[in-house]
PDB file of C-alpha atoms and ligand atoms in Angstrom:
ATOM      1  CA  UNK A 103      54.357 -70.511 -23.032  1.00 93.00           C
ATOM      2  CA  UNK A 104      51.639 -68.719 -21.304  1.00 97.00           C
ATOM      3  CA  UNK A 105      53.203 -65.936 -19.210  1.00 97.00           C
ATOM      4  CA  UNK A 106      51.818 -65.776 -15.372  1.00 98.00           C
ATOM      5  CA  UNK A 107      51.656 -62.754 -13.765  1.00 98.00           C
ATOM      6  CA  UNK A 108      52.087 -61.757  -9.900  1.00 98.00           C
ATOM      7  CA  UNK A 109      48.896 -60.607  -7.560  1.00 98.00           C
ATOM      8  CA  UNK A 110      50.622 -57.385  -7.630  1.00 98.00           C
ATOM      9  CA  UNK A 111      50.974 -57.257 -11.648  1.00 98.00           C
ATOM     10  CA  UNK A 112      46.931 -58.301 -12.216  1.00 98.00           C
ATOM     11  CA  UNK A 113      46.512 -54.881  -9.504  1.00 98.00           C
ATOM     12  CA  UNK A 114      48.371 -52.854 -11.800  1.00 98.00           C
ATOM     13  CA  UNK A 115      46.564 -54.614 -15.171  1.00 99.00           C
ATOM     14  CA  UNK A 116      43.244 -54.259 -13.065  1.00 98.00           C
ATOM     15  CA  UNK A 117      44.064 -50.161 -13.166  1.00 98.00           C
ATOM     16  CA  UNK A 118      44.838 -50.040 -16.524  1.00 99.00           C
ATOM     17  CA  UNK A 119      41.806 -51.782 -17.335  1.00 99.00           C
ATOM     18  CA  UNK A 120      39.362 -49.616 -15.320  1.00 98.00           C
ATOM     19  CA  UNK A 121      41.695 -46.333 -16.595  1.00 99.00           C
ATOM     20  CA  UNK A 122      40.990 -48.223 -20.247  1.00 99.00           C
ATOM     21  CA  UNK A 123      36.801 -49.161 -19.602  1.00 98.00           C
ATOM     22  CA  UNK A 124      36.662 -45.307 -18.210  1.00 98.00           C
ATOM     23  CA  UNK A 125      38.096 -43.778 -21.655  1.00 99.00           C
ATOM     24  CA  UNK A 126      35.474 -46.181 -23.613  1.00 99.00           C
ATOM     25  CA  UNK A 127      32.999 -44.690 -21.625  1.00 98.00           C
ATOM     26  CA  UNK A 128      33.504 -41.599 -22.825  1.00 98.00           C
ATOM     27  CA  UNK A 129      33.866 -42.219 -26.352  1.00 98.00           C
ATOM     28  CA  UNK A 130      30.819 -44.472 -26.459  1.00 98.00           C
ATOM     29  CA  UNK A 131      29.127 -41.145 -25.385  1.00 98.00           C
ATOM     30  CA  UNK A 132      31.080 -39.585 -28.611  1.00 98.00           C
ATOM     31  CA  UNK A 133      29.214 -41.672 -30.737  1.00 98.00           C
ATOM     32  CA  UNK A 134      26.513 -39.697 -32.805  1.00 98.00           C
ATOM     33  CA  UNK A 135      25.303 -39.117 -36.517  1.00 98.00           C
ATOM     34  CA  UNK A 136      27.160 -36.886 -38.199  1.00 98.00           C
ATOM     35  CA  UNK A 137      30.667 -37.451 -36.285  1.00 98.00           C
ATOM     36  CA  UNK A 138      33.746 -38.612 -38.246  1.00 98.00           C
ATOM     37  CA  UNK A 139      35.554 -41.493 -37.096  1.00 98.00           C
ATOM     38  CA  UNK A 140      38.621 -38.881 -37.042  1.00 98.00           C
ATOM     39  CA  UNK A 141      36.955 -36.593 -34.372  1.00 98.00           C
ATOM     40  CA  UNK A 142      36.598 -40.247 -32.138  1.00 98.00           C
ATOM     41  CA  UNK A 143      39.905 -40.863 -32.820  1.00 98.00           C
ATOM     42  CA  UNK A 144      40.914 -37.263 -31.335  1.00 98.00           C
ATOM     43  CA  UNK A 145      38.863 -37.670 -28.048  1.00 98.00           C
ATOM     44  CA  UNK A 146      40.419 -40.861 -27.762  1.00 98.00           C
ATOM     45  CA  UNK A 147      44.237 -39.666 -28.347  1.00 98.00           C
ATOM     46  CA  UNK A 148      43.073 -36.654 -25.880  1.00 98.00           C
ATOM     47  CA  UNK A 149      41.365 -38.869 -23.278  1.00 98.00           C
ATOM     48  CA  UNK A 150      44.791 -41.123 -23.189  1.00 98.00           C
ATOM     49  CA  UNK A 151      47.096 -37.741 -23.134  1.00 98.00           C
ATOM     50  CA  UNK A 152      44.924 -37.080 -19.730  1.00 98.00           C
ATOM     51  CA  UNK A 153      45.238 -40.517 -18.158  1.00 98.00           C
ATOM     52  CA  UNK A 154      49.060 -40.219 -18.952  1.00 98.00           C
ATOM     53  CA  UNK A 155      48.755 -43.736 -20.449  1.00 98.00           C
ATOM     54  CA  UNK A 156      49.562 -44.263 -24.017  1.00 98.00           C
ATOM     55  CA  UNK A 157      47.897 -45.854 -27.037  1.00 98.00           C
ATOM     56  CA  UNK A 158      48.999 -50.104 -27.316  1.00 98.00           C
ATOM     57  CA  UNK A 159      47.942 -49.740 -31.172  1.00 98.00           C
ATOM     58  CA  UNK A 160      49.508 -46.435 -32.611  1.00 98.00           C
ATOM     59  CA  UNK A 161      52.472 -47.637 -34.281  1.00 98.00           C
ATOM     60  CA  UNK A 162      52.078 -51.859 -33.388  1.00 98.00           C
ATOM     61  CA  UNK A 163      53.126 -53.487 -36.936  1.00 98.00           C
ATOM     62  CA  UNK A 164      53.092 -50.132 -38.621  1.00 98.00           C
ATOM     63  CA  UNK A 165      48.909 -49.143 -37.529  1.00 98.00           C
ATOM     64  CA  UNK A 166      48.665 -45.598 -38.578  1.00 98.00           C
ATOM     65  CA  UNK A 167      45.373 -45.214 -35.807  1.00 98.00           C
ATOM     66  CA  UNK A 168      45.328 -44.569 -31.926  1.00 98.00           C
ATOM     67  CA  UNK A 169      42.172 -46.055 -31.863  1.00 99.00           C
ATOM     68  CA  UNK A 170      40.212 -49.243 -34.329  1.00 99.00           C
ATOM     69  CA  UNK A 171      36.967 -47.783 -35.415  1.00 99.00           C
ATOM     70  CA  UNK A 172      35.251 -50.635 -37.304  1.00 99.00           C
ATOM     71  CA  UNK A 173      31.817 -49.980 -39.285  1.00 98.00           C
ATOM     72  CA  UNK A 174      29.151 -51.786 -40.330  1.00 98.00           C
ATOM     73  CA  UNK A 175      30.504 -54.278 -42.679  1.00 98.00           C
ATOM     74  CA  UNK A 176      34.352 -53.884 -40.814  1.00 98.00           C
ATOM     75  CA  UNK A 177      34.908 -56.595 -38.523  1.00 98.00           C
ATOM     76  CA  UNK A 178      37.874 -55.020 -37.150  1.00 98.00           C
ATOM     77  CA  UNK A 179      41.107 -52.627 -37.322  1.00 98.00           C
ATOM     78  CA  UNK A 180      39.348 -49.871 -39.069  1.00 98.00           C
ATOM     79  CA  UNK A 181      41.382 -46.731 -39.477  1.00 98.00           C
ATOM     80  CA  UNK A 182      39.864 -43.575 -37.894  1.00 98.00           C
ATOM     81  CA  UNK A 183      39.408 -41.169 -40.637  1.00 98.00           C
ATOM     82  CA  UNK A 184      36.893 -39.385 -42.807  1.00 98.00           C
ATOM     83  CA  UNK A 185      34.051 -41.588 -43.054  1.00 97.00           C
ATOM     84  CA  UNK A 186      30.888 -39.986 -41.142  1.00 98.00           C
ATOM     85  CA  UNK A 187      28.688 -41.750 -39.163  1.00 98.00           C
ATOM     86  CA  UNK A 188      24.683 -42.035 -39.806  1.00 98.00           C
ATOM     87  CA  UNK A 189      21.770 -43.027 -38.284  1.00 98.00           C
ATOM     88  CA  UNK A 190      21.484 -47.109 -38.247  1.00 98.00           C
ATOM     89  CA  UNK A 191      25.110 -47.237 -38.188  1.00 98.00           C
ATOM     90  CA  UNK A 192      27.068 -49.953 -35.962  1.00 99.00           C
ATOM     91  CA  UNK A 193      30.719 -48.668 -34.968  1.00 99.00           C
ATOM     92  CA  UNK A 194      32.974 -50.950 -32.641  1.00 99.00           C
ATOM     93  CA  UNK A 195      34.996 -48.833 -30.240  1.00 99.00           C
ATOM     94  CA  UNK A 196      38.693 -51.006 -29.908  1.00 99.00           C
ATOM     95  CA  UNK A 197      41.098 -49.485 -27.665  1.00 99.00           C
ATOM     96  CA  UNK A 198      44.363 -50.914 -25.983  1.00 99.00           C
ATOM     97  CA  UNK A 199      46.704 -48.570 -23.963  1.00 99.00           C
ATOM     98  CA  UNK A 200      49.891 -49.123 -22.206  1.00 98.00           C
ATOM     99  CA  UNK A 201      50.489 -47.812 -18.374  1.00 98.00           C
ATOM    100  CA  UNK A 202      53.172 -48.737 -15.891  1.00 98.00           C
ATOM    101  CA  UNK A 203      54.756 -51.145 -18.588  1.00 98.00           C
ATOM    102  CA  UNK A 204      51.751 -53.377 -18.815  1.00 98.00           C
ATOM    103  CA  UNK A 205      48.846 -53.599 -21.770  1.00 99.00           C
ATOM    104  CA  UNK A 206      45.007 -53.494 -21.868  1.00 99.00           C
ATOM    105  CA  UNK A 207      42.620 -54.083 -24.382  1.00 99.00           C
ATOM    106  CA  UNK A 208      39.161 -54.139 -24.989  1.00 99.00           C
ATOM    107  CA  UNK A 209      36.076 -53.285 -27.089  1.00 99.00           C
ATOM    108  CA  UNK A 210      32.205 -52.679 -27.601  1.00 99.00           C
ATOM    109  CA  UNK A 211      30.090 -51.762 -30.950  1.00 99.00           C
ATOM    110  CA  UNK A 212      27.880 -49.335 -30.409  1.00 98.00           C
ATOM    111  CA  UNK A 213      24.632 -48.154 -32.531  1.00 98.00           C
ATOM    112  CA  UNK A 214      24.511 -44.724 -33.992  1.00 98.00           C
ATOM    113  CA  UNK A 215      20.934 -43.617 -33.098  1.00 98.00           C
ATOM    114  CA  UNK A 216      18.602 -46.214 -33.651  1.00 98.00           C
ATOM    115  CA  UNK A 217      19.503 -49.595 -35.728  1.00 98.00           C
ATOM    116  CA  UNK A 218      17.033 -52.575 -37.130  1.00 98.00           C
ATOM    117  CA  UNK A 219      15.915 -55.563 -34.854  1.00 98.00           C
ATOM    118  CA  UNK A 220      18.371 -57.981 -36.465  1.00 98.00           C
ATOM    119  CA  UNK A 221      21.448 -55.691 -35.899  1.00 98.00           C
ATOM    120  CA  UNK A 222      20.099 -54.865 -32.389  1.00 98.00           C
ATOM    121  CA  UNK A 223      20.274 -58.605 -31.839  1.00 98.00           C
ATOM    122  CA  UNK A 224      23.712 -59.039 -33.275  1.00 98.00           C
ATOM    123  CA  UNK A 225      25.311 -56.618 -30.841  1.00 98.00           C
ATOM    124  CA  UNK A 226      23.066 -58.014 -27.888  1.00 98.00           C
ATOM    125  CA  UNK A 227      24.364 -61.920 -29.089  1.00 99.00           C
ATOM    126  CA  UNK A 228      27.962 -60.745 -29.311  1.00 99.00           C
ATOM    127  CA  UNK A 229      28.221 -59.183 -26.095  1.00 99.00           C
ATOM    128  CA  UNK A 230      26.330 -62.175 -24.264  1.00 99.00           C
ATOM    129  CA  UNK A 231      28.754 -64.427 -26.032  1.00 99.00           C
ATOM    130  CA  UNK A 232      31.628 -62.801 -24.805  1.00 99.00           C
ATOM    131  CA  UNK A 233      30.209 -63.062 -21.173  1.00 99.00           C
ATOM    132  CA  UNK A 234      29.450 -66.656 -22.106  1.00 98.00           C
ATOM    133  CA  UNK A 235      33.381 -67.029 -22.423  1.00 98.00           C
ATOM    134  CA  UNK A 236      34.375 -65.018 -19.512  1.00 99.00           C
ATOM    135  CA  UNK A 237      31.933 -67.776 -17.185  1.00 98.00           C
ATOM    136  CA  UNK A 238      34.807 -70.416 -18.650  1.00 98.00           C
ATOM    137  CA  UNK A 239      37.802 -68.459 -17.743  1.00 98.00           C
ATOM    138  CA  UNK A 240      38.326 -70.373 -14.684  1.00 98.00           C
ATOM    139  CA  UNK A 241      41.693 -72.251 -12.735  1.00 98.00           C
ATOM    140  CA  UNK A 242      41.192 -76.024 -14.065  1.00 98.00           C
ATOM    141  CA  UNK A 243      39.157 -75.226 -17.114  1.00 98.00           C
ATOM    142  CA  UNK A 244      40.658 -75.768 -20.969  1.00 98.00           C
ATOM    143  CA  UNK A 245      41.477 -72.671 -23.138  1.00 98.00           C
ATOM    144  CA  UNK A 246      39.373 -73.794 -25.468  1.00 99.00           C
ATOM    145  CA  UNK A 247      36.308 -74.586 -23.721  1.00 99.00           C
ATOM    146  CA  UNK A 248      35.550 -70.031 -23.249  1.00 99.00           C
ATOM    147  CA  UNK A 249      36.171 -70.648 -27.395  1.00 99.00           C
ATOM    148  CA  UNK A 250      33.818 -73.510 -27.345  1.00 98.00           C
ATOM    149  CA  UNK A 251      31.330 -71.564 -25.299  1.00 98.00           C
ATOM    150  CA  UNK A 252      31.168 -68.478 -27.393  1.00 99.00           C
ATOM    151  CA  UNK A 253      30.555 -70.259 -30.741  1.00 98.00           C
ATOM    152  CA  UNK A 254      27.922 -72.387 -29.580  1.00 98.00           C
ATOM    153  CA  UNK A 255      26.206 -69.415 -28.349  1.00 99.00           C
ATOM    154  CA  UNK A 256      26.848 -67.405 -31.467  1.00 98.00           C
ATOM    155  CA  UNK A 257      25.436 -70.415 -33.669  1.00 98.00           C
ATOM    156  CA  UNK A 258      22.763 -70.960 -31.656  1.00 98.00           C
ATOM    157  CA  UNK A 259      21.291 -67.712 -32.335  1.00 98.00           C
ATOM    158  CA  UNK A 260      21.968 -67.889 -36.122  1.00 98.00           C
ATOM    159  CA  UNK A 261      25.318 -65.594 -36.444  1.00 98.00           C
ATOM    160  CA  UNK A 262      28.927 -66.737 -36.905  1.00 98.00           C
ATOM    161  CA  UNK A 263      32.037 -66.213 -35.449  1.00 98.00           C
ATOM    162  CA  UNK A 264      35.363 -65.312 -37.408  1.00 98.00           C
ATOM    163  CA  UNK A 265      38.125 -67.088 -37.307  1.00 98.00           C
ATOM    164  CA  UNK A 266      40.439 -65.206 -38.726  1.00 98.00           C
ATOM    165  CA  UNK A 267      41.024 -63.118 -36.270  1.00 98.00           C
ATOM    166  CA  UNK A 268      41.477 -64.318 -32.578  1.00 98.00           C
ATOM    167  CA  UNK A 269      41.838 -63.254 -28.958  1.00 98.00           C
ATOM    168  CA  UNK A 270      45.169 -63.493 -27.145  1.00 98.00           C
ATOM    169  CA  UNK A 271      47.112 -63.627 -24.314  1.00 98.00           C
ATOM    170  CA  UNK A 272      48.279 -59.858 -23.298  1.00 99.00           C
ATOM    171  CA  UNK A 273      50.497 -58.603 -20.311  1.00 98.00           C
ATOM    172  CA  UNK A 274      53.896 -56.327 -20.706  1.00 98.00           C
ATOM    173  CA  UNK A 275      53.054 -57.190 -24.196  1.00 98.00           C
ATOM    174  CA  UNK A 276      49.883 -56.117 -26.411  1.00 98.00           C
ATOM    175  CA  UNK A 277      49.776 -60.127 -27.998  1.00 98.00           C
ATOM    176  CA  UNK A 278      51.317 -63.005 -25.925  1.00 98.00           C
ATOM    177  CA  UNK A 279      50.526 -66.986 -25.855  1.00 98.00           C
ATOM    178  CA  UNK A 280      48.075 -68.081 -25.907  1.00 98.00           C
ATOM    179  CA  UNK A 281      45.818 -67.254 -28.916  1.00 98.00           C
ATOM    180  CA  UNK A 282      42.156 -67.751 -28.555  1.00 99.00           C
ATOM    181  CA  UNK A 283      39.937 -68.618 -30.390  1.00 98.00           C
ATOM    182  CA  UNK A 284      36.479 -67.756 -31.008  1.00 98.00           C
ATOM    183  CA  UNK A 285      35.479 -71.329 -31.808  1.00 98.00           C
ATOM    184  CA  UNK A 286      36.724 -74.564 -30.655  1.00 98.00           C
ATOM    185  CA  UNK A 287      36.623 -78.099 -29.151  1.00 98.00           C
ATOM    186  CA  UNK A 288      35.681 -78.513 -25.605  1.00 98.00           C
ATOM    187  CA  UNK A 289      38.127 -79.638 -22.806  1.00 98.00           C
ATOM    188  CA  UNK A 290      40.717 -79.263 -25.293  1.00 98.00           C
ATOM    189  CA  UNK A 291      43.666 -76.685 -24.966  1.00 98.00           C
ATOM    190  CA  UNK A 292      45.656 -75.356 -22.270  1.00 98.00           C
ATOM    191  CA  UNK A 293      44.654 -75.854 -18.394  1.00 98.00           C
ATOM    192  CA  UNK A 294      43.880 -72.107 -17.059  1.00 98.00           C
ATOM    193  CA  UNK A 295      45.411 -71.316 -14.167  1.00 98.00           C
ATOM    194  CA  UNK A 296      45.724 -68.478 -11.308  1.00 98.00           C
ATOM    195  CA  UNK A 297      47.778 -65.893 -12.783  1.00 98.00           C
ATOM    196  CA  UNK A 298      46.694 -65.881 -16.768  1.00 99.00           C
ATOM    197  CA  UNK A 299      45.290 -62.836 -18.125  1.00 99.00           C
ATOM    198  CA  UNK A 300      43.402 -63.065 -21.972  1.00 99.00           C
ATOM    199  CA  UNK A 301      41.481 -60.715 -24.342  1.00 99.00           C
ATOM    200  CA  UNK A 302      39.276 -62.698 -25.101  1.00 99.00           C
ATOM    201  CA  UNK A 303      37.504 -60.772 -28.258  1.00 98.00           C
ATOM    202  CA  UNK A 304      34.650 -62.573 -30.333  1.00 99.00           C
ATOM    203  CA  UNK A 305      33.819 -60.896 -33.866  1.00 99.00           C
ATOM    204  CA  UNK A 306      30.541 -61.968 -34.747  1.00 98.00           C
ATOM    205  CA  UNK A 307      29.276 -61.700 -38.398  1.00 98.00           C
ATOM    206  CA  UNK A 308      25.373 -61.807 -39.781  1.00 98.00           C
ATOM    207  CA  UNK A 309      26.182 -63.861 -42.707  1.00 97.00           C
ATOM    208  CA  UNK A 310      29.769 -65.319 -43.811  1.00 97.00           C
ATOM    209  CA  UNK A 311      32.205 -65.520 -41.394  1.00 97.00           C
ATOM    210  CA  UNK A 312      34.619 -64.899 -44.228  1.00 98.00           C
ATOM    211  CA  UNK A 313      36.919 -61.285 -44.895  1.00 98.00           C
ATOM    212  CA  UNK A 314      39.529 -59.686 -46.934  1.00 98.00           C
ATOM    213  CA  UNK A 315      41.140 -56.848 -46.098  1.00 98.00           C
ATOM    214  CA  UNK A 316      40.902 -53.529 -47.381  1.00 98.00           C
ATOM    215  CA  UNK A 317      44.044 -52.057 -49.702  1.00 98.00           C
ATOM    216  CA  UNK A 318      44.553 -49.748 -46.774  1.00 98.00           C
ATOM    217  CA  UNK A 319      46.186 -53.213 -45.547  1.00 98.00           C
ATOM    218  CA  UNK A 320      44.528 -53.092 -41.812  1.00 98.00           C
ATOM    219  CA  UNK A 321      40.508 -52.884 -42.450  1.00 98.00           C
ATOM    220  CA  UNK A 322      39.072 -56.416 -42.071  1.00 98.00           C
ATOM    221  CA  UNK A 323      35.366 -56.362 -43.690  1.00 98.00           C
ATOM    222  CA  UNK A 324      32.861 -59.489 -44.454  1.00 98.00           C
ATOM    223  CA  UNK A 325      33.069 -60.706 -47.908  1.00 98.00           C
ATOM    224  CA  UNK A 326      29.226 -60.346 -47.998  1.00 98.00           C
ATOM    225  CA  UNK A 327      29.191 -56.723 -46.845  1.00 98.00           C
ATOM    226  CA  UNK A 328      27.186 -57.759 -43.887  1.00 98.00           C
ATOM    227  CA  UNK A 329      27.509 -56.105 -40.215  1.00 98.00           C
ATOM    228  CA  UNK A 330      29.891 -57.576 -38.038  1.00 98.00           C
ATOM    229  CA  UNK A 331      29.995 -56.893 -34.144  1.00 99.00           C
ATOM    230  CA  UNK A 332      32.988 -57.104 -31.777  1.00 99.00           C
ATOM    231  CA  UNK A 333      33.147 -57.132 -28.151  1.00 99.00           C
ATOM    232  CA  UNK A 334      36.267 -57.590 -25.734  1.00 99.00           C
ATOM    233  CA  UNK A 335      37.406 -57.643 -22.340  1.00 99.00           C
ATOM    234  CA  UNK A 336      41.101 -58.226 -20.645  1.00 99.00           C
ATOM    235  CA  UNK A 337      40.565 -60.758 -18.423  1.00 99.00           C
ATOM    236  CA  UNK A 338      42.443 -62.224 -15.223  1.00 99.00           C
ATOM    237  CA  UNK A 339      42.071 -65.641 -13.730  1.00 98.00           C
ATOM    238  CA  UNK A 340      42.086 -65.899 -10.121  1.00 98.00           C
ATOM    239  CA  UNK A 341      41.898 -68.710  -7.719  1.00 98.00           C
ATOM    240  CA  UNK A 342      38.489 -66.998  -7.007  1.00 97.00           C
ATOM    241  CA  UNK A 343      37.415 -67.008 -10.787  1.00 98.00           C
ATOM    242  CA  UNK A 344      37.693 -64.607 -13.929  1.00 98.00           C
ATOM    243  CA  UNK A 345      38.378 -60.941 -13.060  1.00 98.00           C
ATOM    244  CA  UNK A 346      36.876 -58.573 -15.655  1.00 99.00           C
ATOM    245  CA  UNK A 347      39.666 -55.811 -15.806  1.00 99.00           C
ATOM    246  CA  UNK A 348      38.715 -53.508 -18.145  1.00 99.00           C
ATOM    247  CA  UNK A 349      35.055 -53.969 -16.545  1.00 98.00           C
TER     248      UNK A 349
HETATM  249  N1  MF3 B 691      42.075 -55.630 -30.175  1.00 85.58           N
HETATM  250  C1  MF3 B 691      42.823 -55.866 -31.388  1.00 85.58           C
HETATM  251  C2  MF3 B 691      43.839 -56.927 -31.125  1.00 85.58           C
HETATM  252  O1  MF3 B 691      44.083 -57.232 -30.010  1.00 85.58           O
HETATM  253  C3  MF3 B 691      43.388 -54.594 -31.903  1.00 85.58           C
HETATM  254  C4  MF3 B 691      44.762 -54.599 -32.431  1.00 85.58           C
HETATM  255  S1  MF3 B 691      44.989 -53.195 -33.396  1.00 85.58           S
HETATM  256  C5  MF3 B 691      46.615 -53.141 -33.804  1.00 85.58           C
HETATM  257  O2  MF3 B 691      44.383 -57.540 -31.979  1.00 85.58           O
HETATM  258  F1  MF3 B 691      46.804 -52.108 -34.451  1.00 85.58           F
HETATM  259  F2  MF3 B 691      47.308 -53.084 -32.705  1.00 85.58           F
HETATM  260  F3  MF3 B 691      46.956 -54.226 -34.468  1.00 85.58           F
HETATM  261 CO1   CO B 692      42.766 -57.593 -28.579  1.00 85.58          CO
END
């Protein structure tokens, strides 16, 4: 069951998303060689303390982190810690927070400094795709045709998409129905309608699309120790089209 939310609700998920894009901001600007992943993670938890919102993550299944920092090779749910950043890095930024009772998610990988052409291209590819699957998130549409949309896109310019991982629904909870994928079968799934909101989060690989996780028990990373990127907005459908919340 997809939960539908009110005008008035997507208002009060469209603050928390621009309170949510605004703290992103400012730790994209954190980003630099020689930073730990820890000091991010600090900014963040201080950043949130001053929006009097809290962190969606801290706590959700047991995460230890207020933050996901992500490196290189980790697709997603890094643990901020020790590890310091260097030139040619990628890091991916993932950040949900809770305010007036509802949840908002999103994230972008960012380069440290400056990184090679092919890792320039897989950020610019996994942020189009994402976009690609916003277009889709429209009343009368299929779930899985924004799925559809971002694999073909990914494919298309030589990258893959994980599937072990997957968007989701989100609202006065971080995860609710539906799941999305980052692949799938046109004009198949649920019909979209006024009122949905969905992360909608492709993780895009260089080479296998396959992971294991680290024995920290959170750290997803590509079998082949190739980069991965990841990119997310919470989005609401309106009679009027997708709304980018956390835009
Ligand atoms: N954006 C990710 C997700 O929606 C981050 C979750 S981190 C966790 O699944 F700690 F909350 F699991
Ligand atoms: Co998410």
């Amino acid at each position: 069951m997809i939960p539908l939310k009110s005008e008035r609700e997507i208002e009060t998920m469209n603050t928390a998303g621009k309170i949510l894009s605004g703290i992103i901001q400012k730790l994209r600007d954190a980003v630099a060689a020689g930073v730990t992943t820890a000091e991010i993670e600090s900014a963040a938890e201080r950043l949130m303390r001053e929006e009097k919102v809290v962190s969606a993550f801290k706590g959700y299944r047991g995460y230890p982190g207020q933050i996901c920092t992500s490196i290189n090779e980790e697709i997603v749910h890094g643990i901020p810690g020790g590890r310091i950043l260097k030139e040619g890095d990628i890091i991916s930024l993932d950040v949900g927070i809770k305010y007036k009772g509802f949840y908002s998610d999103a994230a972008v990988t960012v380069p440290v400094g400056v990184v090679s052409g092919t890792v320039k291209k897989l950020l610019e590819v996994t942020q189009v795709s994402l976009e690609k699957g916003i277009e889709l998130a429209q009343p009368g549409n299929h779930l899985f045709d924004i799925s559809h949309a971002i694999q073909v896109y990914v494919e298309a310019n030589g990258f893959s998409v994980v599937r072990d991982f997957v968007g989701h629904g989100i609202g006065t909870k971080l995860h609710e129905d539906p799941e999305i994928p980052n692949y799938g079968v046109p004009h198949t799934g649920e019909i979209l309608k006024p009122g949905m909101v969905l992360a909608i989060e492709p993780m895009v690989t260089q080479g296998t699309c396959e992971c294991r996780i680290l024995s920290d028990g959170w750290t997803a990373i590509t079998k082949d120790g190739k980069y991965s990127a990841h990119f997310e907005h919470s989005v609401a459908i309106t009679e009027n089209g997708p709304e980018v919340l956390t835009a």
